Coordinates of C-alpha atoms and ligand atoms in Angstrom, one line a residue:
Chain A
M1267 CA -18.1 77.5 -25.2
R1268 CA -20.6 75.7 -23.2
N1269 CA -23.5 77.3 -25.1
N1270 CA -22.1 76.2 -28.4
G1271 CA -22.0 72.7 -27.1
D1272 CA -25.6 72.8 -26.0
E1273 CA -26.7 74.2 -29.3
K1274 CA -25.0 71.4 -31.2
V1275 CA -26.6 68.8 -29.1
I1276 CA -30.1 70.3 -29.4
K1277 CA -29.7 70.5 -33.2
E1278 CA -28.7 66.9 -33.5
N1279 CA -31.5 65.9 -31.1
T1280 CA -34.1 67.4 -33.3
N1281 CA -32.6 65.7 -36.4
I1282 CA -33.4 62.3 -35.0
A1283 CA -36.2 63.2 -32.7
L1284 CA -38.7 61.9 -35.2
D1285 CA -38.1 58.3 -34.6
N1286 CA -36.8 58.5 -31.1
S1287 CA -39.1 60.8 -29.2
H1288 CA -41.5 58.1 -28.2
I1289 CA -38.8 55.8 -27.0
T1290 CA -36.6 58.1 -24.9
K1291 CA -39.0 57.9 -22.1
K1292 CA -38.7 54.1 -21.8
G1293 CA -36.1 51.7 -20.5
A1294 CA -36.6 51.8 -16.8
L1295 CA -35.1 48.8 -15.0
S1296 CA -36.3 47.5 -11.6
I1297 CA -34.0 45.0 -10.0
C1298 CA -35.8 43.6 -7.0
N1299 CA -34.1 41.3 -4.4
V1300 CA -32.1 39.4 -7.0
T1301 CA -30.1 36.5 -5.8
K1302 CA -27.9 34.4 -8.1
I1303 CA -26.4 31.1 -7.0
Y1304 CA -24.2 29.3 -9.5
D1305 CA -24.3 25.6 -9.3
P1306 CA -26.7 25.3 -6.3
E1307 CA -26.3 21.5 -5.9
G1308 CA -22.5 21.5 -6.2
V1309 CA -20.0 24.3 -5.4
H1310 CA -22.8 26.7 -4.5
V1311 CA -21.3 30.1 -5.4
I1312 CA -23.5 32.9 -4.2
A1313 CA -22.7 35.6 -6.8
L1314 CA -25.5 38.0 -5.9
E1315 CA -27.5 38.2 -2.7
D1316 CA -30.6 40.2 -2.3
C1317 CA -29.6 42.8 -4.7
S1318 CA -32.0 45.7 -5.4
L1319 CA -31.5 48.6 -7.7
D1320 CA -33.8 51.0 -9.6
I1321 CA -32.6 52.5 -12.8
K1322 CA -34.7 55.2 -14.3
A1323 CA -35.3 55.4 -18.0
G1324 CA -32.5 57.2 -19.7
E1325 CA -30.3 57.0 -16.6
F1326 CA -26.5 56.3 -17.0
V1327 CA -25.5 54.0 -14.2
A1328 CA -21.9 53.0 -13.6
V1329 CA -21.3 49.9 -11.6
V1330 CA -18.1 49.5 -9.7
G1331 CA -16.9 46.9 -7.2
P1332 CA -14.1 44.5 -6.4
S1333 CA -13.3 41.8 -8.9
G1334 CA -15.6 38.8 -8.7
C1335 CA -18.4 40.7 -6.9
G1336 CA -21.1 39.9 -9.5
K1337 CA -21.2 42.9 -11.8
T1338 CA -21.0 40.7 -14.9
T1339 CA -23.4 38.2 -13.4
L1340 CA -26.1 40.9 -13.0
L1341 CA -25.4 42.1 -16.6
N1342 CA -25.8 38.6 -17.9
I1343 CA -29.1 38.2 -16.1
I1344 CA -30.4 41.5 -17.5
A1345 CA -29.2 40.7 -21.0
G1346 CA -30.9 37.3 -20.8
F1347 CA -27.8 35.1 -21.0
D1348 CA -28.4 33.6 -17.6
S1349 CA -31.2 32.9 -15.2
L1350 CA -31.6 34.1 -11.6
T1351 CA -32.2 32.1 -8.4
H1352 CA -34.5 34.5 -6.5
G1353 CA -36.1 37.9 -7.2
E1354 CA -37.4 39.6 -10.2
I1355 CA -36.3 42.1 -12.8
Y1356 CA -38.8 44.4 -14.5
L1357 CA -38.2 46.4 -17.7
D1358 CA -40.7 49.2 -18.0
N1359 CA -43.0 47.4 -15.5
E1360 CA -42.9 44.2 -17.5
L1361 CA -41.5 41.1 -16.0
L1362 CA -38.1 40.4 -17.6
A1363 CA -36.5 37.8 -15.4
A1364 CA -37.7 35.7 -12.5
P1365 CA -37.1 32.1 -11.4
G1366 CA -38.7 29.8 -13.9
V1367 CA -38.8 32.5 -16.6
K1368 CA -36.7 31.4 -19.6
P1369 CA -33.9 34.0 -20.2
K1370 CA -34.2 35.5 -23.6
P1371 CA -31.7 37.9 -25.1
G1372 CA -33.0 40.4 -27.5
P1373 CA -32.4 43.7 -29.4
D1374 CA -34.1 45.7 -26.6
R1375 CA -31.1 45.1 -24.4
V1376 CA -27.9 45.1 -26.4
V1377 CA -24.6 44.2 -24.8
V1378 CA -21.2 45.7 -25.7
F1379 CA -18.6 43.1 -24.6
Q1380 CA -15.4 43.6 -22.7
H1381 CA -13.1 42.2 -25.3
G1382 CA -15.3 43.3 -28.2
A1383 CA -17.6 41.0 -30.2
L1384 CA -17.7 42.6 -33.6
F1385 CA -17.9 39.7 -36.1
P1386 CA -14.3 39.6 -37.5
W1387 CA -15.6 38.1 -40.8
K1388 CA -17.9 41.0 -41.5
T1389 CA -16.9 44.5 -42.6
V1390 CA -17.7 47.4 -40.3
L1391 CA -20.7 48.3 -42.3
D1392 CA -22.1 44.8 -42.4
N1393 CA -21.6 44.5 -38.6
V1394 CA -23.5 47.7 -38.0
I1395 CA -26.5 46.8 -40.2
Y1396 CA -26.6 43.2 -39.0
G1397 CA -29.3 43.7 -36.3
P1398 CA -31.9 45.7 -38.1
V1399 CA -31.5 43.6 -41.3
I1400 CA -32.0 40.2 -39.7
Q1401 CA -34.8 41.5 -37.6
K1402 CA -36.4 42.7 -40.8
K1403 CA -36.9 46.1 -39.3
M1404 CA -35.2 47.8 -42.2
S1405 CA -34.2 46.9 -45.8
R1406 CA -30.5 46.5 -46.4
D1407 CA -30.4 49.9 -48.2
E1408 CA -32.3 51.7 -45.4
A1409 CA -30.0 50.2 -42.8
I1410 CA -26.9 51.2 -44.8
E1411 CA -28.1 54.7 -45.0
I1412 CA -28.7 55.0 -41.3
A1413 CA -25.5 53.2 -40.4
R1414 CA -23.5 55.5 -42.6
D1415 CA -25.0 58.5 -40.9
K1416 CA -24.3 57.2 -37.5
L1417 CA -20.7 56.1 -38.4
S1418 CA -19.9 59.5 -39.8
R1419 CA -21.1 61.2 -36.6
L1420 CA -18.3 59.4 -34.8
G1421 CA -15.7 59.9 -37.5
L1422 CA -15.9 56.3 -38.6
K1423 CA -17.1 56.8 -42.2
E1424 CA -14.0 56.0 -44.1
I1425 CA -13.6 52.6 -42.5
E1426 CA -17.0 51.2 -43.4
N1427 CA -15.5 48.6 -45.7
V1428 CA -12.7 47.5 -43.4
Y1429 CA -12.7 44.3 -41.3
P1430 CA -12.7 44.9 -37.5
G1431 CA -9.3 43.1 -37.1
Q1432 CA -7.6 46.1 -38.7
L1433 CA -9.1 48.7 -36.3
S1434 CA -7.6 50.0 -33.1
S1435 CA -9.4 48.9 -30.0
G1436 CA -10.9 52.3 -29.5
M1437 CA -12.5 52.3 -32.9
Q1438 CA -13.7 48.8 -32.5
R1439 CA -15.5 49.7 -29.4
R1440 CA -17.1 52.7 -31.0
V1441 CA -18.3 50.7 -33.9
E1442 CA -19.7 48.1 -31.5
I1443 CA -21.6 50.9 -29.7
V1444 CA -23.0 52.1 -33.0
R1445 CA -24.0 48.5 -33.9
A1446 CA -25.9 48.3 -30.6
L1447 CA -27.5 51.7 -30.9
I1448 CA -28.8 51.2 -34.4
N1449 CA -31.3 48.7 -32.9
N1450 CA -32.8 51.4 -30.8
P1451 CA -32.5 49.4 -27.7
L1452 CA -34.2 50.3 -24.4
V1453 CA -31.1 49.5 -22.4
L1454 CA -27.4 49.5 -23.4
L1455 CA -25.3 47.1 -21.3
L1456 CA -21.5 47.7 -21.4
D1457 CA -19.1 45.4 -19.6
E1458 CA -15.8 47.3 -19.1
P1459 CA -15.7 48.4 -22.7
F1460 CA -12.7 50.6 -22.3
R1461 CA -10.6 48.3 -20.1
G1462 CA -7.0 48.1 -21.1
M1463 CA -7.0 51.1 -23.4
D1464 CA -4.3 53.7 -23.3
S1465 CA -5.3 57.0 -21.7
V1466 CA -5.6 58.9 -25.0
T1467 CA -7.8 56.3 -26.7
K1468 CA -9.8 56.0 -23.5
S1469 CA -10.6 59.7 -23.3
A1470 CA -11.5 59.8 -27.0
S1471 CA -13.8 56.8 -26.3
H1472 CA -15.4 58.6 -23.4
E1473 CA -16.1 61.7 -25.5
A1474 CA -17.7 59.5 -28.1
L1475 CA -19.8 57.7 -25.6
L1476 CA -20.9 60.9 -23.9
E1477 CA -21.8 62.4 -27.2
L1478 CA -23.9 59.4 -28.2
Y1479 CA -25.5 59.4 -24.8
D1480 CA -26.4 63.1 -25.1
I1481 CA -28.0 62.4 -28.4
F1482 CA -29.8 59.1 -27.7
H1483 CA -30.4 59.2 -23.9
K1484 CA -30.6 55.4 -23.6
T1485 CA -30.6 53.7 -20.2
I1486 CA -27.0 52.5 -19.7
Y1487 CA -25.6 49.9 -17.3
F1488 CA -21.9 50.4 -17.5
I1489 CA -19.4 48.2 -15.6
T1490 CA -16.0 49.6 -14.9
H1491 CA -13.0 49.4 -12.5
D1492 CA -12.1 53.0 -13.1
L1493 CA -13.7 55.3 -10.5
E1494 CA -12.8 58.5 -12.4
E1495 CA -14.4 57.0 -15.6
A1496 CA -17.5 56.0 -13.6
I1497 CA -18.1 59.5 -12.1
F1498 CA -17.2 61.3 -15.3
L1499 CA -19.7 59.4 -17.4
S1500 CA -22.6 58.5 -15.2
D1501 CA -25.6 59.9 -13.4
T1502 CA -25.4 57.4 -10.7
V1503 CA -22.4 55.4 -9.4
V1504 CA -23.4 52.0 -7.9
V1505 CA -20.8 50.5 -5.5
M1506 CA -21.2 46.8 -5.0
T1507 CA -19.9 44.9 -2.0
T1508 CA -17.5 42.0 -2.3
R1509 CA -19.0 38.6 -3.0
P1510 CA -21.8 37.8 -2.4
G1511 CA -22.6 41.0 -4.4
K1512 CA -25.1 43.5 -2.8
I1513 CA -25.5 47.2 -3.5
R1514 CA -23.3 48.9 -0.9
M1515 CA -24.1 52.5 -1.9
T1516 CA -25.4 54.6 -4.8
I1517 CA -23.8 58.0 -5.4
K1518 CA -25.7 60.6 -7.4
V1519 CA -23.4 62.4 -9.7
D1520 CA -24.8 66.0 -9.9
L1521 CA -22.3 67.3 -12.5
P1522 CA -24.0 69.1 -15.4
R1523 CA -24.2 67.7 -18.9
P1524 CA -22.7 67.8 -21.4
R1525 CA -19.6 66.7 -19.6
D1526 CA -16.2 68.0 -20.3
Y1527 CA -12.8 66.6 -19.3
R1528 CA -12.1 69.9 -17.4
M1529 CA -14.7 68.8 -14.8
L1530 CA -12.2 66.1 -13.7
S1531 CA -10.4 68.8 -11.6
T1532 CA -13.5 70.6 -10.1
P1533 CA -13.9 70.4 -6.3
R1534 CA -17.3 68.6 -6.7
F1535 CA -15.8 65.9 -8.9
L1536 CA -12.9 65.3 -6.4
E1537 CA -15.4 65.2 -3.5
L1538 CA -17.5 62.5 -5.3
K1539 CA -14.4 60.6 -6.1
E1540 CA -13.3 60.6 -2.4
T1541 CA -16.6 59.2 -1.3
A1542 CA -16.6 56.5 -3.9
K1543 CA -13.0 55.7 -3.3
D1544 CA -13.5 55.1 0.4
A1545 CA -16.3 52.7 -0.2
V1546 CA -14.6 50.8 -3.0
H1547 CA -11.3 50.6 -1.1
E1548 CA -13.0 49.1 1.9
E1549 CA -14.7 46.5 -0.2
A1550 CA -11.5 45.7 -2.1
L1551 CA -9.8 45.3 1.3
K1552 CA -12.4 42.9 2.4
A1553 CA -12.2 40.9 -0.8
F1554 CA -8.4 40.8 -0.4
Q1555 CA -8.5 39.6 3.2
R1556 CA -11.0 37.0 2.3
G1557 CA -8.8 35.9 -0.6
E1558 CA -5.9 35.5 1.9
R1559 CA -8.2 33.5 4.2
E1560 CA -9.2 31.2 1.4
L1561 CA -5.6 30.6 0.4
A1562 CA -4.5 30.0 4.0
Chain B
M909 CA 28.2 16.9 -66.4
N910 CA 25.5 15.8 -68.6
I911 CA 22.0 17.2 -69.3
Y912 CA 20.5 14.8 -66.8
F913 CA 22.2 16.6 -63.9
V914 CA 21.7 20.1 -65.1
L915 CA 18.1 19.8 -66.0
P916 CA 16.6 18.5 -62.7
L917 CA 18.9 20.8 -60.8
F918 CA 17.6 23.7 -62.8
V919 CA 14.0 22.6 -62.3
I920 CA 14.4 22.3 -58.5
L921 CA 16.2 25.6 -58.3
S922 CA 13.6 27.5 -60.3
F923 CA 10.9 25.8 -58.2
I924 CA 12.4 27.1 -55.0
F925 CA 13.1 30.4 -56.5
F926 CA 9.5 30.7 -57.6
I927 CA 8.2 30.0 -54.1
F928 CA 10.4 32.6 -52.5
Y929 CA 9.8 35.1 -55.2
R930 CA 6.0 34.8 -54.6
Q931 CA 6.6 35.5 -50.9
Q932 CA 8.7 38.6 -51.8
K933 CA 6.0 39.7 -54.1
R934 CA 3.4 39.6 -51.4
L935 CA 5.6 41.7 -49.2
A936 CA 6.2 44.1 -52.1
H937 CA 2.5 44.5 -52.5
Y938 CA 2.6 46.5 -49.2
S939 CA 6.0 48.2 -49.5
G940 CA 5.9 48.8 -53.2
I941 CA 9.4 47.8 -54.5
S942 CA 10.2 47.1 -58.1
T943 CA 10.3 43.7 -59.8
L944 CA 14.0 43.8 -60.3
S945 CA 14.8 44.5 -56.7
Q946 CA 12.3 41.8 -55.7
I947 CA 14.3 39.3 -57.7
K948 CA 17.5 40.6 -56.2
K949 CA 16.1 40.4 -52.7
T950 CA 15.1 36.9 -53.3
L951 CA 18.5 35.9 -54.6
T952 CA 20.3 37.5 -51.7
S953 CA 18.1 36.3 -48.9
Q954 CA 19.7 33.8 -46.6
R955 CA 16.7 31.6 -46.3
F956 CA 16.6 31.0 -50.0
W957 CA 20.1 29.6 -50.0
L958 CA 19.5 27.6 -46.9
V959 CA 16.6 25.8 -48.6
I960 CA 18.8 25.1 -51.6
L961 CA 21.6 23.9 -49.3
G962 CA 19.0 21.5 -47.7
F963 CA 18.1 20.0 -51.1
V964 CA 21.7 19.7 -52.2
L965 CA 22.8 18.1 -49.0
T966 CA 20.0 15.6 -49.1
I967 CA 20.6 14.6 -52.7
G968 CA 24.4 14.6 -52.0
F969 CA 23.9 12.2 -49.1
W970 CA 21.7 9.9 -51.2
Y971 CA 24.4 9.9 -53.9
A972 CA 27.2 9.2 -51.4
A973 CA 25.2 6.5 -49.6
V974 CA 24.6 4.6 -52.8
Y975 CA 28.1 4.9 -54.4
W976 CA 30.7 5.7 -51.7
L977 CA 29.6 4.9 -48.2
P978 CA 30.2 1.4 -46.8
F979 CA 26.6 0.5 -46.2
D980 CA 25.7 -2.6 -48.2
A981 CA 22.0 -2.0 -47.7
F982 CA 22.1 1.2 -49.6
H983 CA 24.1 -0.2 -52.6
R984 CA 21.0 -1.9 -53.8
L985 CA 19.2 1.4 -54.3
P986 CA 19.4 3.4 -57.5
G987 CA 21.4 6.7 -57.2
P988 CA 19.9 10.0 -58.0
D989 CA 21.5 10.1 -61.4
E990 CA 20.1 6.7 -62.3
V991 CA 16.6 7.8 -61.3
V992 CA 16.8 11.1 -63.2
I993 CA 18.1 9.3 -66.3
E994 CA 15.3 6.8 -66.2
W995 CA 12.7 9.5 -65.5
L996 CA 13.7 11.7 -68.4
S997 CA 14.5 8.9 -70.8
R998 CA 12.6 8.6 -74.1
D999 CA 13.1 4.9 -73.9
P1000 CA 13.0 4.0 -70.2
Y1001 CA 14.7 0.8 -69.3
Y1002 CA 12.0 -0.1 -66.6
G1003 CA 9.1 1.2 -68.6
I1004 CA 8.1 4.5 -66.8
S1005 CA 9.3 8.0 -67.7
I1006 CA 7.8 11.3 -68.5
Y1007 CA 7.6 10.2 -72.1
T1008 CA 5.4 7.2 -71.5
K1009 CA 1.7 7.2 -71.5
E1010 CA 1.5 4.8 -68.6
Y1011 CA 3.1 7.2 -66.3
Y1012 CA 0.2 9.7 -66.8
V1013 CA -2.4 7.0 -66.5
H1014 CA -1.1 6.1 -63.0
I1015 CA -1.0 9.8 -62.0
L1016 CA -4.5 10.3 -63.4
Y1017 CA -6.0 7.3 -61.6
S1018 CA -4.5 8.4 -58.3
T1019 CA -5.5 12.0 -58.7
Y1020 CA -9.0 11.0 -59.6
R1021 CA -9.4 8.7 -56.6
A1022 CA -7.9 11.2 -54.2
T1023 CA -10.1 14.0 -55.6
V1024 CA -13.3 12.0 -55.5
S1025 CA -12.6 10.8 -51.9
F1026 CA -11.6 14.3 -50.8
L1027 CA -14.6 16.0 -52.2
L1028 CA -17.0 13.4 -50.8
A1029 CA -15.3 13.7 -47.4
T1030 CA -15.6 17.5 -47.6
I1031 CA -19.2 17.5 -48.7
L1032 CA -20.2 15.1 -46.0
G1033 CA -17.7 15.9 -43.3
V1034 CA -18.1 19.7 -43.1
P1035 CA -21.9 19.6 -42.5
F1036 CA -21.5 16.7 -40.2
G1037 CA -18.9 18.6 -38.1
L1038 CA -21.0 21.8 -38.2
L1039 CA -24.0 19.9 -37.0
M1040 CA -22.1 18.3 -34.2
G1041 CA -20.8 21.7 -33.0
W1042 CA -24.1 23.5 -33.5
S1043 CA -26.5 21.0 -31.9
R1044 CA -25.7 19.7 -28.4
R1045 CA -28.0 16.8 -28.9
F1046 CA -26.5 15.6 -32.2
Y1047 CA -23.1 15.9 -30.6
E1048 CA -24.1 13.6 -27.8
Y1049 CA -25.3 11.0 -30.3
S1050 CA -22.5 11.1 -32.7
F1051 CA -19.3 12.0 -30.9
P1052 CA -18.7 8.8 -29.0
L1053 CA -19.4 6.8 -32.2
V1054 CA -17.0 8.9 -34.2
E1055 CA -14.3 8.6 -31.6
M1056 CA -14.7 4.8 -31.6
I1057 CA -14.5 4.4 -35.4
R1058 CA -11.8 7.0 -36.1
P1059 CA -8.8 5.2 -34.6
I1060 CA -9.3 2.1 -36.8
P1061 CA -6.5 2.4 -39.3
P1062 CA -7.5 2.7 -43.0
L1063 CA -5.9 -0.5 -44.0
A1064 CA -8.0 -2.5 -41.6
W1065 CA -11.0 -1.4 -43.6
V1066 CA -9.7 -2.8 -46.9
P1067 CA -11.0 -6.3 -46.6
L1068 CA -14.4 -5.3 -45.4
S1069 CA -14.8 -2.6 -48.0
I1070 CA -14.0 -5.0 -50.8
L1071 CA -16.6 -7.4 -49.4
M1072 CA -19.2 -4.6 -49.0
L1073 CA -18.7 -2.7 -52.2
P1074 CA -18.9 -3.8 -55.8
G1075 CA -15.4 -4.0 -57.2
V1076 CA -12.0 -2.8 -56.2
E1077 CA -12.4 0.8 -57.4
P1078 CA -15.1 1.9 -55.0
A1079 CA -13.4 0.0 -52.2
V1080 CA -10.2 2.0 -52.6
I1081 CA -12.1 5.2 -52.8
F1082 CA -14.1 4.3 -49.7
V1083 CA -11.1 3.6 -47.6
T1084 CA -9.5 6.9 -48.7
F1085 CA -12.8 8.8 -48.1
L1086 CA -13.1 7.4 -44.6
V1087 CA -9.8 8.8 -43.4
A1088 CA -10.4 12.2 -44.9
F1089 CA -13.9 12.3 -43.6
F1090 CA -12.9 11.9 -40.0
V1091 CA -10.2 14.5 -40.2
T1092 CA -12.6 17.0 -41.8
T1093 CA -15.4 16.3 -39.4
L1094 CA -13.2 16.6 -36.3
N1095 CA -11.5 19.8 -37.4
T1096 CA -14.8 21.3 -38.3
L1097 CA -16.1 20.4 -34.9
L1098 CA -13.0 21.9 -33.3
G1099 CA -13.6 25.0 -35.4
V1100 CA -17.1 25.5 -34.0
Q1101 CA -16.0 24.8 -30.5
S1102 CA -13.2 27.4 -30.8
I1103 CA -15.6 30.2 -31.6
D1104 CA -15.7 32.8 -28.8
Q1105 CA -18.9 32.6 -26.8
A1106 CA -19.2 36.4 -27.1
Y1107 CA -20.0 36.1 -30.8
F1108 CA -23.0 33.8 -30.1
R1109 CA -24.2 36.2 -27.4
A1110 CA -23.7 39.2 -29.6
A1111 CA -25.8 37.6 -32.4
L1112 CA -28.5 36.7 -29.9
C1113 CA -28.6 40.3 -28.7
L1114 CA -29.0 41.5 -32.2
G1115 CA -32.0 39.3 -32.7
A1116 CA -30.5 36.3 -34.6
S1117 CA -32.5 33.1 -34.8
S1118 CA -30.6 29.8 -34.6
K1119 CA -30.6 29.5 -38.3
E1120 CA -29.0 32.9 -38.6
I1121 CA -26.5 31.9 -35.9
L1122 CA -25.5 28.9 -38.0
Y1123 CA -25.0 31.1 -41.2
D1124 CA -23.5 34.2 -39.6
V1125 CA -21.5 32.8 -36.7
V1126 CA -20.9 29.1 -36.8
I1127 CA -19.9 28.7 -40.4
P1128 CA -17.7 31.8 -40.9
G1129 CA -16.2 31.4 -37.4
S1130 CA -15.1 27.8 -38.0
L1131 CA -13.8 28.4 -41.5
P1132 CA -10.2 28.8 -40.5
Y1133 CA -10.2 25.4 -38.8
I1134 CA -12.1 23.9 -41.6
F1135 CA -9.5 24.8 -44.1
T1136 CA -6.7 23.7 -41.8
G1137 CA -8.6 20.4 -41.6
L1138 CA -9.0 20.2 -45.4
Q1139 CA -5.2 20.4 -45.8
I1140 CA -4.7 17.7 -43.3
S1141 CA -7.5 15.7 -44.8
M1142 CA -5.9 16.0 -48.3
G1143 CA -2.7 14.7 -46.9
A1144 CA -4.4 11.9 -45.1
A1145 CA -6.3 11.0 -48.3
W1146 CA -3.1 10.6 -50.2
F1147 CA -1.6 8.6 -47.4
S1148 CA -4.4 6.0 -47.3
L1149 CA -4.9 6.1 -51.0
V1150 CA -1.4 4.9 -51.7
A1151 CA -1.7 2.2 -49.0
G1152 CA -5.0 1.1 -50.6
E1153 CA -3.6 1.1 -54.1
M1154 CA -0.6 -1.0 -53.0
I1155 CA -3.0 -3.7 -51.8
A1156 CA -6.0 -3.6 -54.0
A1157 CA -5.7 -1.6 -57.2
Q1158 CA -4.7 -2.1 -60.8
Y1159 CA -3.4 1.4 -61.5
G1160 CA -2.2 4.4 -59.6
L1161 CA 1.0 5.6 -58.0
G1162 CA 0.7 3.3 -55.0
Y1163 CA 0.3 0.4 -57.3
L1164 CA 3.3 1.6 -59.4
I1165 CA 5.5 1.8 -56.4
W1166 CA 4.5 -1.6 -55.1
Q1167 CA 4.9 -3.1 -58.6
G1168 CA 8.3 -1.5 -58.8
Y1169 CA 9.3 -3.3 -55.7
S1170 CA 8.0 -6.7 -56.6
L1171 CA 9.4 -6.6 -60.1
V1172 CA 12.7 -5.2 -59.0
K1173 CA 12.3 -1.9 -60.9
Y1174 CA 13.9 0.2 -58.2
P1175 CA 14.1 3.6 -60.1
T1176 CA 10.4 3.3 -60.8
I1177 CA 9.7 3.2 -57.0
I1178 CA 11.5 6.5 -56.5
I1179 CA 9.9 8.1 -59.6
G1180 CA 6.5 7.2 -58.0
M1181 CA 7.5 8.6 -54.6
V1182 CA 8.8 11.9 -55.9
T1183 CA 5.8 12.3 -58.1
L1184 CA 3.6 11.9 -55.0
G1185 CA 5.6 14.6 -53.3
F1186 CA 4.9 17.1 -56.1
I1187 CA 1.2 16.3 -56.4
G1188 CA 0.8 16.4 -52.6
Y1189 CA 2.4 19.9 -52.5
G1190 CA 0.3 21.0 -55.4
S1191 CA -3.0 19.9 -53.8
S1192 CA -2.2 21.6 -50.5
A1193 CA -1.4 24.8 -52.4
V1194 CA -4.8 24.7 -54.2
I1195 CA -6.6 24.4 -50.8
R1196 CA -4.6 27.2 -49.3
Y1197 CA -5.4 29.4 -52.2
V1198 CA -9.2 28.7 -52.0
G1199 CA -9.1 29.3 -48.2
K1200 CA -7.4 32.6 -48.6
R1201 CA -10.0 33.7 -51.1
L1202 CA -12.8 32.8 -48.8
M1203 CA -11.3 34.4 -45.7
A1204 CA -10.2 37.8 -46.8
W1205 CA -10.9 39.1 -43.3
R1206 CA -8.4 36.7 -41.9
E1207 CA -5.7 37.6 -44.4
Q1208 CA -6.0 41.2 -43.4
E1209 CA -5.9 40.3 -39.8
L1210 CA -3.1 37.8 -39.7
G1211 CA -0.9 39.5 -42.4
G1212 CA 0.3 42.0 -39.9
L1213 CA 1.4 43.9 -43.0
G1214 CA -1.9 45.5 -43.8
V1215 CA -2.7 49.0 -42.9
T1216 CA -4.0 49.4 -39.4
Y1217 CA -6.4 52.2 -38.9
E1218 CA -5.6 54.4 -35.9
E1219 CA -7.3 57.3 -34.3
Ligands
LIG689 N1 -20.6 30.1 -14.5 C1 -20.2 30.2 -13.2 N2 -20.1 29.2 -12.4 C2 -19.7 29.3 -11.1 N3 -19.3 30.5 -10.6 C3 -19.3 31.6 -11.4 C4 -19.7 31.5 -12.8 N4 -19.6 32.7 -13.3 C5 -19.1 33.5 -12.4 N5 -18.9 32.9 -11.2 C6 -18.5 33.4 -9.9 O1 -19.4 34.4 -9.5 C7 -18.7 35.5 -9.0 C8 -19.1 36.8 -9.7 O2 -18.6 36.7 -11.0 P1 -18.8 38.0 -12.0 O3 -18.2 37.5 -13.3 O4 -20.1 38.4 -12.0 O5 -17.8 39.0 -11.3 P2 -17.4 40.5 -11.8 O6 -17.9 41.4 -10.8 O7 -17.9 40.7 -13.2 O8 -15.9 40.4 -11.7 P3 -14.8 41.1 -12.7 O9 -14.7 42.5 -12.2 O10 -13.5 40.3 -12.4 O11 -15.2 41.0 -14.1 C9 -17.2 35.2 -9.1 O12 -16.7 34.8 -7.9 C10 -17.1 34.1 -10.1 O13 -16.1 33.2 -9.8
LIG690 MG1 -16.9 40.9 -15.1

């Protein structure tokens, strides 16, 4: 069983190794002492405080923490949607973000949004080919060929001419991940992509994401509230403290890949889950108590 | 009962039937029922008969108010029968019926003015609104100005536009244009502002330049609001056109109505009004149709009847 799975992955890997081999090594993120203060002159919300984190190239990092602790803030800074107040971020040793550096989003760091941001006015296929075509990296025909190949890997081939509004949320998110991956980004940023999905759709989406990860090995920054999901998918679980957000602890997930839902009941998995749960619970409690104080 | 009652009743009935039948047909497109059962379904649906009842009651009240009820003010008005007889007469007593050339000249004048104003307002208003939504700086320049000028009622522009423009014709068109322009601009702006921030961010992530964001996010994203705006703008155009024609024009349905009043040709007033109702309905329908054509994605999404693809 396990061997079969391995073989399949290896075969697929060699299929696309041609254009990916030189890139799989890249995508290391260095987040050094990042502080983010919203509205420094006015309300002065410290969203992140002295936050440091090293993400290796090709590492799958899941970020958990209480609501409002700054997970999305950090994602927005990495993506280039927002600036930071102190600290630096390096991507493959090149300065990406620092105070005074103009934030610039780009196809090397593609975001998959919480509520989905497939263009509802474009068909699935037109959505997927959008990136490479406007960047003039591929002709439309080339892009269509590659998009079809990628879509069919995820069982999305028949829906290429459908508008996103007609798809279930699980399919939309998978299409969006394909739309991100076709750009060959260094880093994939996912903000609670599977939130609010029913458990069946969710586990199907997990499988799809894991399969893609095993093929492409991109660096992934994955925000979630679901601890089980975080451990099941990632190499490292990062637990953030309540606001102002800092890194409270990082948990190395040493479960073998490819992952399989049967691992959810192994002793090692449960042990990791306990560790993470204690930390998250404590932070959530702090956030809760602070909330009560603020209300009082 | 004479032909003058049966004929208009028949026209109205088949008009309502047609509207309902088309709705049924759209449903049938998904469920696949036969034409005959579609007709049957239309005829047995409660809403269909409620709409008919609404028409019958309104016309009945009109008739009663003119001939039976003890309100003196109403007795001066023509009854529905009188209007219909005049409208369908080969030799109309007050000069306007479906057999007179003049009737169509008035319709054509009004339609021409409304169309020109509407098209001008669309051609200028949509880009103006898009620009306001797309460029922060342009918004800062123009929004306060637009908000200041917009509340001035169209009729207040009539004297100035007659002074500014050569002749009455451009003046009437200008006044009509102005109202439609503001409606179109503001709805387009609202459309751009309503676009979810995530689409802009997604486009930036995928490497879009600001020109591509305009073409691939701003324009398609605001299209639903633009078309709602165009329908309102068409309505507003007719509204201010008729007002303008009453004051300044030589032809047109507004002129016809006003002339009917001053020359005591009361049935003509009502003929003009009902004609406006039909034309207004027709022009809205045309815009809705074009909008649906341009927004296939939305039709699928909002229909709720389309197939949804599941796992
Ligand atoms: N534009 C902004 N201006 C001011 N404060 C902000 C802004 N954006 C976010 N914040 C605040 O910064 C803090 C961190 O927000 P962020 O969205 O990063 O949290 P999060 O960890 O993603 O939370 P969630 O799990 O609820 O998504 C929150 O307290 C939020 O209220
Ligand atoms: Mg968030």
